[in-house]
XYZ file of C-alpha atoms in Angstrom:
593
model
C 28.946 -13.968 -5.955
C 25.243 -14.588 -7.084
C 22.334 -12.830 -5.377
C 20.998 -15.847 -3.379
C 24.461 -16.143 -1.744
C 24.434 -12.452 -0.865
C 21.035 -12.630 0.461
C 22.122 -15.576 2.751
C 25.130 -13.620 3.864
C 23.256 -10.634 5.050
C 20.406 -12.229 6.549
C 22.534 -15.018 8.173
C 24.894 -12.247 9.697
C 21.897 -10.169 10.922
C 20.289 -13.265 12.517
C 23.572 -14.230 14.017
C 23.848 -10.698 15.684
C 20.048 -10.939 16.842
C 20.410 -14.516 18.570
C 23.631 -13.478 20.034
C 22.338 -10.762 21.766
C 19.106 -12.460 22.984
C 21.400 -15.114 24.459
C 23.470 -12.472 26.077
C 20.642 -10.586 27.589
C 18.507 -13.679 28.294
C 15.722 -12.913 30.896
C 16.363 -14.792 34.176
C 13.360 -13.233 36.174
C 9.814 -12.063 35.477
C 11.082 -8.329 35.852
C 13.728 -8.884 33.278
C 11.166 -10.976 31.091
C 8.323 -8.386 31.186
C 9.882 -5.111 31.740
C 13.706 -5.508 31.138
C 14.438 -5.119 34.890
C 13.220 -1.499 34.488
C 16.830 -0.312 33.601
C 16.720 0.655 29.829
C 18.234 4.140 29.114
C 15.500 6.485 27.330
C 17.649 6.735 24.089
C 18.028 2.952 24.027
C 14.314 2.336 24.606
C 13.537 4.787 22.072
C 15.413 3.170 19.437
C 13.968 -0.294 20.664
C 10.480 1.097 20.480
C 10.999 2.576 16.838
C 12.203 -0.890 15.748
C 9.227 -2.551 17.674
C 6.754 -0.002 16.216
C 8.103 0.062 12.572
C 6.806 -3.446 11.512
C 6.160 -5.081 8.390
C 3.407 -2.704 8.016
C 5.785 0.327 8.023
C 8.883 -1.223 6.206
C 7.298 -3.513 3.786
C 3.824 -2.458 3.160
C 3.184 1.018 3.758
C 5.352 2.576 0.750
C 3.629 -0.034 -1.474
C 0.348 1.090 -0.548
C 1.449 4.734 -0.908
C 2.819 3.879 -4.221
C -0.301 2.457 -5.831
C -2.882 4.782 -4.399
C -1.073 8.164 -3.850
C -2.173 10.920 -1.671
C -5.251 8.952 -0.200
C -2.938 6.624 1.499
C -0.805 9.279 3.280
C -3.383 8.933 6.187
C -0.996 6.094 7.176
C 1.730 8.496 7.913
C -0.440 10.889 9.678
C -2.222 8.527 11.901
C 0.771 6.550 13.042
C 3.131 9.590 13.598
C 0.205 11.485 15.311
C -0.403 8.351 17.645
C 2.996 8.807 19.133
C 2.431 12.224 20.233
C -0.939 11.226 21.924
C 1.094 8.412 23.622
C 3.883 10.575 24.733
C 1.701 13.532 26.149
C -1.485 11.431 27.512
C -0.263 7.826 28.574
C 3.265 6.948 28.762
C 4.459 8.913 31.751
C 1.206 8.212 33.823
C 1.353 4.429 33.178
C 4.990 4.351 33.961
C 4.261 6.165 37.439
C 1.577 3.576 38.092
C 4.481 1.175 37.943
C 2.734 -2.403 36.760
C 4.147 -4.876 34.120
C 0.963 -4.673 31.787
C -1.670 -2.592 30.609
C -4.264 -5.276 31.616
C -2.618 -4.767 35.270
C -3.532 -0.998 35.212
C -6.969 -1.542 34.083
C -7.604 -4.292 36.769
C -6.150 -2.028 39.730
C -7.390 1.425 38.665
C -10.909 -0.044 38.183
C -10.754 -2.144 41.083
C -12.007 -5.373 39.409
C -10.826 -8.531 38.412
C -13.565 -8.663 35.549
C -12.190 -5.477 34.195
C -8.584 -6.968 33.962
C -10.067 -10.167 32.207
C -11.945 -8.135 29.881
C -8.678 -6.018 29.094
C -6.922 -9.266 28.571
C -9.473 -10.186 25.988
C -9.272 -7.117 24.205
C -5.375 -7.114 24.233
C -5.321 -10.611 22.674
C -7.720 -9.908 19.856
C -5.817 -6.746 18.715
C -2.495 -8.282 19.267
C -3.374 -11.644 17.352
C -4.637 -9.534 14.570
C -1.597 -7.487 14.486
C 0.671 -10.393 14.506
C -1.182 -11.772 11.500
C 0.076 -8.901 9.453
C 3.768 -9.401 10.786
C 3.533 -12.937 9.773
C 2.474 -11.779 6.209
C 5.734 -9.730 6.124
C 7.935 -12.492 7.375
C 6.656 -14.940 4.682
C 7.215 -12.497 2.011
C 10.613 -11.610 3.080
C 11.665 -15.152 3.739
C 10.078 -16.384 0.564
C 12.007 -13.791 -1.619
C 15.569 -14.113 0.013
C 15.218 -18.053 -0.064
C 13.746 -17.828 -3.380
C 10.452 -20.042 -2.406
C 6.919 -19.746 -2.283
C 5.635 -17.232 0.350
C 3.747 -20.097 2.200
C 7.114 -21.789 3.032
C 8.543 -18.474 3.752
C 5.797 -18.132 6.351
C 6.325 -21.492 8.107
C 10.269 -20.682 8.243
C 9.572 -17.359 9.462
C 7.484 -18.389 12.297
C 9.970 -20.672 13.777
C 12.665 -18.113 13.700
C 10.278 -15.554 15.334
C 9.436 -18.050 18.289
C 13.046 -18.991 18.897
C 14.511 -15.678 19.710
C 11.461 -14.037 21.284
C 11.419 -17.135 23.630
C 14.965 -16.999 24.486
C 15.383 -13.266 25.748
C 11.885 -12.021 26.970
C 11.782 -8.118 27.178
C 15.264 -7.770 28.242
C 16.689 -9.535 25.154
C 14.084 -8.393 22.800
C 14.974 -4.905 23.735
C 18.656 -5.119 22.871
C 17.888 -7.200 19.962
C 15.680 -4.240 18.594
C 18.093 -1.836 19.171
C 20.471 -3.906 16.485
C 17.186 -4.426 14.312
C 16.496 -0.815 14.342
C 20.102 0.058 12.894
C 19.596 -2.869 10.208
C 16.330 -1.800 9.111
C 16.718 1.929 8.913
C 20.138 1.556 6.968
C 18.217 -0.943 4.608
C 15.493 1.466 4.027
C 17.347 4.540 3.507
C 20.432 3.398 1.337
C 18.091 2.190 -1.546
C 16.064 5.464 -1.045
C 19.221 7.653 -1.428
C 20.633 5.668 -4.465
C 17.262 5.719 -6.206
C 16.522 9.610 -5.517
C 20.195 10.120 -6.905
C 19.217 8.255 -10.156
C 15.874 10.085 -10.710
C 16.481 13.613 -9.340
C 20.136 14.034 -8.501
C 19.257 14.610 -4.823
C 20.673 12.373 -2.167
C 17.983 13.252 0.287
C 14.876 11.159 -0.788
C 12.285 13.546 0.932
C 13.659 16.599 -0.927
C 14.002 14.491 -4.125
C 10.290 13.944 -4.148
C 9.642 17.382 -4.462
C 12.445 18.043 -7.177
C 12.811 17.653 -10.893
C 13.976 14.540 -12.819
C 16.740 14.271 -15.301
C 14.558 16.120 -18.056
C 13.932 18.800 -15.764
C 10.280 18.075 -15.042
C 8.836 17.760 -11.371
C 8.908 14.329 -10.542
C 5.476 14.252 -8.945
C 4.070 16.008 -12.270
C 5.623 13.485 -14.374
C 4.250 10.621 -12.285
C 0.963 12.214 -12.545
C 0.836 12.512 -16.075
C 2.124 8.861 -16.526
C -0.628 7.208 -14.165
C -3.355 9.369 -15.680
C -2.381 8.153 -19.101
C -2.690 4.737 -18.187
C -6.272 5.196 -16.747
C -5.182 5.519 -13.012
C -6.120 8.128 -10.478
C -4.023 11.093 -10.332
C -1.179 10.393 -7.899
C -1.143 13.612 -5.761
C -4.924 14.325 -5.697
C -7.474 13.056 -3.237
C -10.186 10.831 -4.518
C -11.846 9.005 -1.517
C -14.100 10.064 0.971
C -12.982 12.829 3.447
C -15.024 11.363 6.223
C -13.493 8.144 5.934
C -10.024 9.390 5.731
C -10.460 11.557 9.084
C -11.765 8.367 10.894
C -9.233 6.280 9.471
C -6.540 8.712 10.597
C -8.080 9.144 14.122
C -8.443 5.296 14.318
C -4.685 4.939 13.579
C -4.040 7.922 16.107
C -5.779 6.536 19.155
C -5.038 3.021 18.026
C -1.359 3.653 18.346
C -1.862 5.110 21.832
C -3.591 1.879 22.775
C -1.368 -0.973 21.610
C -0.370 -3.005 24.383
C 2.974 -4.016 23.094
C 4.107 -0.265 22.586
C 2.851 0.944 25.680
C 4.862 -2.032 27.596
C 7.843 -0.620 26.352
C 7.421 2.268 28.483
C 7.593 0.198 31.654
C 11.312 -0.818 31.086
C 12.760 2.753 31.848
C 13.877 3.609 35.574
C 11.725 6.899 35.958
C 8.583 8.432 34.785
C 10.566 11.512 33.166
C 12.338 8.681 31.131
C 9.131 7.359 29.666
C 8.337 10.819 28.232
C 12.030 11.138 26.828
C 11.857 7.708 25.392
C 8.459 8.760 23.458
C 10.380 11.585 22.191
C 13.405 9.769 21.083
C 11.097 7.102 19.323
C 9.476 9.825 17.275
C 13.022 11.026 16.036
C 13.748 7.275 15.295
C 10.465 6.922 13.431
C 10.864 10.080 11.383
C 13.756 8.796 9.639
C 11.806 5.933 7.865
C 8.474 8.024 7.646
C 9.978 10.830 5.994
C 11.662 8.682 3.423
C 8.377 6.362 2.780
C 6.456 8.871 0.457
C 9.504 9.335 -1.582
C 9.961 5.609 -1.795
C 6.446 4.929 -2.838
C 6.382 7.665 -5.576
C 9.826 6.801 -7.026
C 9.090 2.982 -7.135
C 5.863 3.758 -8.837
C 7.590 6.017 -11.664
C 10.190 3.103 -11.907
C 7.764 0.347 -12.504
C 5.637 2.523 -14.864
C 8.867 3.282 -16.880
C 9.601 -0.492 -16.937
C 6.437 -1.595 -18.046
C 6.365 1.041 -20.819
C 9.984 1.582 -21.879
C 8.949 3.584 -24.704
C 6.503 5.908 -22.818
C 3.025 5.469 -22.437
C 2.326 6.530 -26.143
C 4.820 3.753 -27.449
C 4.792 -0.220 -27.192
C 4.552 -1.985 -23.944
C 7.429 -4.158 -22.673
C 7.924 -7.316 -24.574
C 7.491 -11.025 -23.083
C 11.118 -11.595 -24.409
C 12.633 -8.633 -22.689
C 10.869 -9.740 -19.208
C 12.428 -13.306 -19.731
C 15.827 -12.279 -21.096
C 16.874 -8.777 -20.187
C 18.905 -8.827 -16.848
C 17.051 -5.618 -15.790
C 13.973 -7.370 -15.623
C 15.230 -10.445 -13.718
C 13.483 -9.451 -10.662
C 10.158 -10.161 -12.213
C 11.029 -13.750 -12.672
C 12.340 -14.112 -9.004
C 9.380 -12.261 -7.430
C 7.150 -14.619 -9.571
C 8.368 -17.634 -7.936
C 6.940 -16.533 -4.807
C 3.616 -16.343 -6.009
C 3.381 -12.596 -5.405
C 4.088 -11.219 -8.747
C 2.360 -12.442 -12.123
C 1.649 -11.641 -15.796
C -0.103 -13.038 -18.740
C 0.148 -12.216 -22.444
C -3.753 -12.488 -22.798
C -4.227 -11.141 -26.372
C -1.077 -13.096 -27.659
C 0.818 -9.974 -28.934
C 3.978 -10.673 -27.045
C 3.694 -7.790 -24.806
C 2.492 -7.088 -21.478
C 0.210 -4.211 -21.147
C -0.074 -2.693 -17.688
C -3.104 -0.119 -17.508
C -6.384 0.339 -15.573
C -8.653 -1.801 -17.687
C -11.693 -0.747 -15.450
C -11.300 2.924 -16.609
C -14.178 3.455 -19.421
C -12.110 6.334 -20.683
C -9.194 3.799 -21.962
C -11.709 1.406 -23.602
C -11.541 3.110 -26.827
C -7.667 3.079 -26.855
C -7.529 -0.399 -25.620
C -10.085 -1.709 -28.304
C -8.084 0.214 -31.155
C -4.758 -1.269 -29.877
C -6.074 -4.644 -29.520
C -5.505 -4.871 -25.782
C -7.566 -7.305 -23.847
C -7.268 -6.348 -20.256
C -4.614 -5.403 -17.938
C -1.603 -8.177 -18.125
C 0.381 -7.355 -15.173
C -2.438 -9.653 -13.415
C -0.591 -9.692 -9.819
C 1.476 -7.106 -8.093
C 1.460 -7.669 -4.365
C 1.741 -4.262 -2.596
C 3.775 -5.832 -0.036
C 6.740 -6.753 -2.330
C 7.282 -3.127 -3.566
C 10.069 -2.068 -0.921
C 11.767 -5.519 -1.062
C 11.851 -5.373 -4.855
C 12.756 -1.581 -5.117
C 16.661 -2.005 -5.359
C 16.123 -4.757 -7.840
C 13.770 -2.697 -10.012
C 16.097 0.425 -9.832
C 19.097 -2.056 -10.729
C 20.919 -1.443 -7.799
C 24.035 -3.316 -6.531
C 23.441 -6.723 -4.961
C 24.718 -6.084 -1.932
C 21.850 -3.436 -1.355
C 19.545 -6.006 -2.490
C 20.967 -8.357 0.400
C 20.606 -5.461 2.987
C 16.990 -4.717 2.213
C 16.175 -8.518 2.646
C 17.727 -8.233 6.025
C 15.956 -5.117 6.941
C 12.705 -6.311 5.900
C 13.157 -9.360 8.142
C 14.476 -7.215 10.981
C 11.373 -5.047 10.741
C 8.799 -7.757 10.650
C 10.493 -10.003 13.404
C 11.266 -7.135 15.828
C 7.430 -6.158 15.955
C 6.314 -9.819 15.981
C 8.500 -10.344 19.152
C 7.101 -7.358 20.895
C 3.671 -8.494 20.055
C 4.416 -12.207 21.388
C 5.513 -10.568 24.724
C 2.469 -8.647 24.962
C 0.278 -11.743 24.455
C 2.419 -14.022 26.781
C 2.329 -11.478 29.526
C -1.354 -11.174 29.290
C -1.761 -14.948 29.441
C 0.843 -15.804 32.075
C 0.915 -12.607 34.199
C -2.714 -11.204 34.103
C -4.930 -14.435 33.315
C -2.934 -17.145 35.023
C -1.032 -15.486 37.890
C -3.210 -12.710 38.326
C -6.742 -14.580 38.105
C -6.678 -18.501 37.988
C -3.473 -19.537 39.987
C -2.236 -16.600 41.895
C 0.314 -18.756 43.880
C 2.162 -20.225 40.731
C 6.006 -19.936 40.882
C 8.009 -17.512 38.925
C 9.447 -20.415 36.958
C 5.994 -21.738 36.061
C 4.743 -18.175 35.025
C 7.992 -17.908 32.649
C 6.994 -21.592 31.253
C 3.408 -20.475 30.780
C 4.530 -17.272 29.123
C 6.614 -19.258 26.428
C 3.790 -21.737 25.749
C 1.347 -19.137 25.029
C 3.963 -17.307 22.621
C 3.964 -20.665 20.664
C 0.086 -20.808 20.528
C 0.153 -17.421 19.295
C 2.302 -17.859 16.549
C 0.181 -21.002 15.490
C -2.905 -18.976 15.500
C -1.194 -16.130 13.513
C 0.167 -18.513 10.865
C -3.049 -20.273 10.429
C -4.813 -17.018 9.949
C -2.105 -15.477 7.913
C -2.444 -18.132 5.346
C -5.457 -16.173 4.106
C -5.027 -12.536 5.323
C -7.747 -9.989 5.268
C -5.697 -7.559 3.440
C -2.099 -6.524 2.638
C 0.185 -6.324 5.827
C -0.468 -2.541 6.505
C -4.241 -3.006 6.030
C -4.379 -6.061 8.402
C -2.403 -3.961 11.103
C -4.901 -1.018 10.532
C -7.546 -3.575 11.679
C -5.522 -4.122 14.862
C -5.129 -0.538 15.596
C -8.966 -0.131 15.192
C -9.609 -2.731 17.634
C -6.943 -1.256 20.105
C -8.635 2.228 19.540
C -12.110 0.923 20.308
C -11.296 -1.110 23.537
C -8.117 -0.385 25.246
C -7.498 3.543 24.570
C -10.709 4.740 25.848
C -10.282 2.598 29.158
C -6.643 3.961 29.699
C -7.817 7.706 29.087
C -10.773 7.292 31.611
C -8.740 5.437 33.874
C -6.150 8.263 34.136
C -8.187 11.462 33.396
C -11.747 10.703 35.037
C -12.289 9.754 38.658
C -16.139 9.261 37.812
C -15.616 6.025 35.614
C -16.049 3.063 37.907
C -15.484 -0.831 37.274
C -19.287 -1.234 35.615
C -18.676 1.354 33.395
C -15.140 0.384 32.118
C -16.289 -3.114 31.530
C -19.346 -2.354 29.639
C -17.362 0.267 27.629
C -14.520 -2.061 26.758
C -17.001 -4.720 25.759
C -19.093 -2.298 23.838
C -16.228 -0.831 21.806
C -14.542 -4.327 20.959
C -17.815 -6.193 19.965
C -19.289 -3.554 17.566
C -15.832 -2.772 16.068
C -14.977 -6.569 15.801
C -18.666 -7.470 14.157
C -18.132 -4.293 11.722
C -14.739 -5.727 10.616
C -15.954 -9.467 10.414
C -18.947 -8.114 8.214
C -16.522 -6.764 5.796
C -13.524 -9.135 6.070
C -15.118 -12.278 6.606
C -16.010 -13.850 10.232
C -12.543 -14.930 11.704
C -11.110 -13.845 8.468
C -12.357 -16.894 6.700
C -12.710 -15.929 2.986
C -16.109 -15.481 1.495
C -18.122 -15.225 4.699
C -18.542 -11.537 4.586
C -21.679 -9.577 3.767
C -19.937 -6.379 2.629
C -16.644 -4.961 1.433
C -14.572 -1.992 1.900
C -15.611 -0.861 -1.773
C -19.165 -1.035 -0.583
C -19.348 -0.472 3.185
C -22.325 -1.153 5.547
C -22.143 2.619 6.783
C -22.035 4.817 3.854
C -18.272 5.530 3.131
C -16.897 4.252 6.338
C -14.494 1.236 5.773
C -13.614 -1.540 8.113
C -10.105 -0.158 8.815
C -11.800 3.206 9.871
C -14.397 2.073 12.177
C -11.999 1.728 15.266
C -12.702 5.620 15.885
C -16.396 5.074 16.029
C -16.017 2.081 18.201
C -13.926 4.253 20.587
C -16.870 6.796 20.713
C -19.137 3.948 21.524
C -16.728 2.695 24.328
C -16.635 6.313 25.848
C -20.338 6.916 25.589
C -21.274 3.425 27.056
C -18.741 3.958 30.044
C -20.057 7.356 30.876
C -23.754 6.200 30.861
C -23.209 3.154 32.792
C -20.944 4.892 35.308
C -23.680 7.496 35.981
C -26.281 4.601 36.618
C -24.123 2.474 39.199
C -22.065 3.103 42.283
C -19.687 5.940 42.505
C -16.006 5.336 42.497
C -14.592 4.623 45.801
C -12.316 7.390 47.342
C -9.468 5.265 47.598
C -9.454 4.804 43.788
C -10.102 8.708 43.200
C -6.877 9.204 45.463
C -4.948 6.570 43.318
C -5.907 8.398 40.180
C -4.815 11.916 41.631
C -1.414 10.299 42.393
C -0.947 8.812 39.110
C -2.030 12.098 37.199
C -0.041 14.556 39.275
C 3.854 14.050 39.015
C 4.666 14.610 42.662
C 7.191 12.124 43.745
C 7.626 10.848 40.268
C 10.612 8.566 41.014
C 11.031 4.873 40.411
C 7.456 3.251 40.391
C 6.922 0.180 42.357
C 7.144 -3.395 40.668
C 3.929 -4.794 42.329
């Protein structure tokens, strides 16, 4: 059976499972659509939240960014994992006790203001749509590979699939679909990692194999450091970037995690406040299975790629064009080239493809002596690494099919969760909560589904020219959530002094300053060539656009406190409300309204 047929079988079987579950658990009411009827078990919710969380950024993109950068990109792991600790301790149980469907609803009630709720909706939409762009990138790459078509067509096909099953099920259907997707994605991620770890180190546990020895008795990381530095790249295990930027980036990811609406919504689906805390704990367990494996996946893939491009060692000759075109071990390169995400060019006409860092001045003498005319691996999109990994390692065809299904599961599960957050913001907070309060439940569900379709169209249009690799695009969304939503939630729960004026001013200030900084570096509305700066040469010293969310959050807090101090004090009944939410007395089932 050929690889294309195997891919279709694995992906088709997984999709049949997801759609079957979505139809079986189809939402019939707004409570089931937005909060799954508040009847999800904490372990089930933890698994669904992990699938919701481990998006295309985690499954498809993160290991690729770690592989080609090394230690500096470990901040993705620290930020995203640490954020869940903040979420479990500081937000989840309190928001569940408050008992509303959405984050915007909490902000509107806590700050006794329709304006605050509207501003929260705007912040949520900006962050969530930016996040969806990253997911649609992953969907396009995964569909492009397993259908062996250009990533553009993969993006269009994937968007239709996302819409179909997100609209069918609502939160109830998506919850149980995401449990199945978690099982698929974690299996698809770990099995190839186990195979590759065994191949390279003899250790079946990738996280331990990372610090083990290769078959020649040398430490794997030391071997990798030697190879990449020989090729003119930075040492893999050393820090090379700005410490200030790394700290701000990690902090931005952490507080962005705790402010993401589509993740927070998951904690509204459990029966009790204590269940919200347990859900967060179980989520960390399920996430850890992938996050402990990701560094090993990145390092081992980088080693395998380097060995394939230099089969005779870095002192020997590079791989020949003939080998790439005819050797079965290199067939993956031709397959991925068809997606437009991998490319090479024999610039000097020597029949070989030299892969090295042609920007490193220390390699110029060697390159000139050997007749090299630049790096000839001209395109290696970081987002393809995990999906290509089993092919690079020459693993069995069924593993490749499983990984294709896992990559789609990761991208689709998060896209569905984000679309629910967007649809609830539009239909529940904007339309029913503000513009047409008397609309029927049926009309509200229809509006939710129409808003999902509109969000997908916007995400696809922006996803055609994304502002970075999937994980980098998602990091921008985290920065926006960190700057706008997280401070409002924290102050809403832990500060009685912050009033409606302060909250509105803070959210707007944090959102605007962060959005402007991102657009200055990534282009206005992410339109190519409209940027004034780049992350290689940022506006504020070493601070990249992906790290600015932490500064935006500080602006939010400062403006909120200053404006609150200059305006009317918070009413007593709101202070009593904050007290009742913060102290877990009577923490049973929260109200729905």
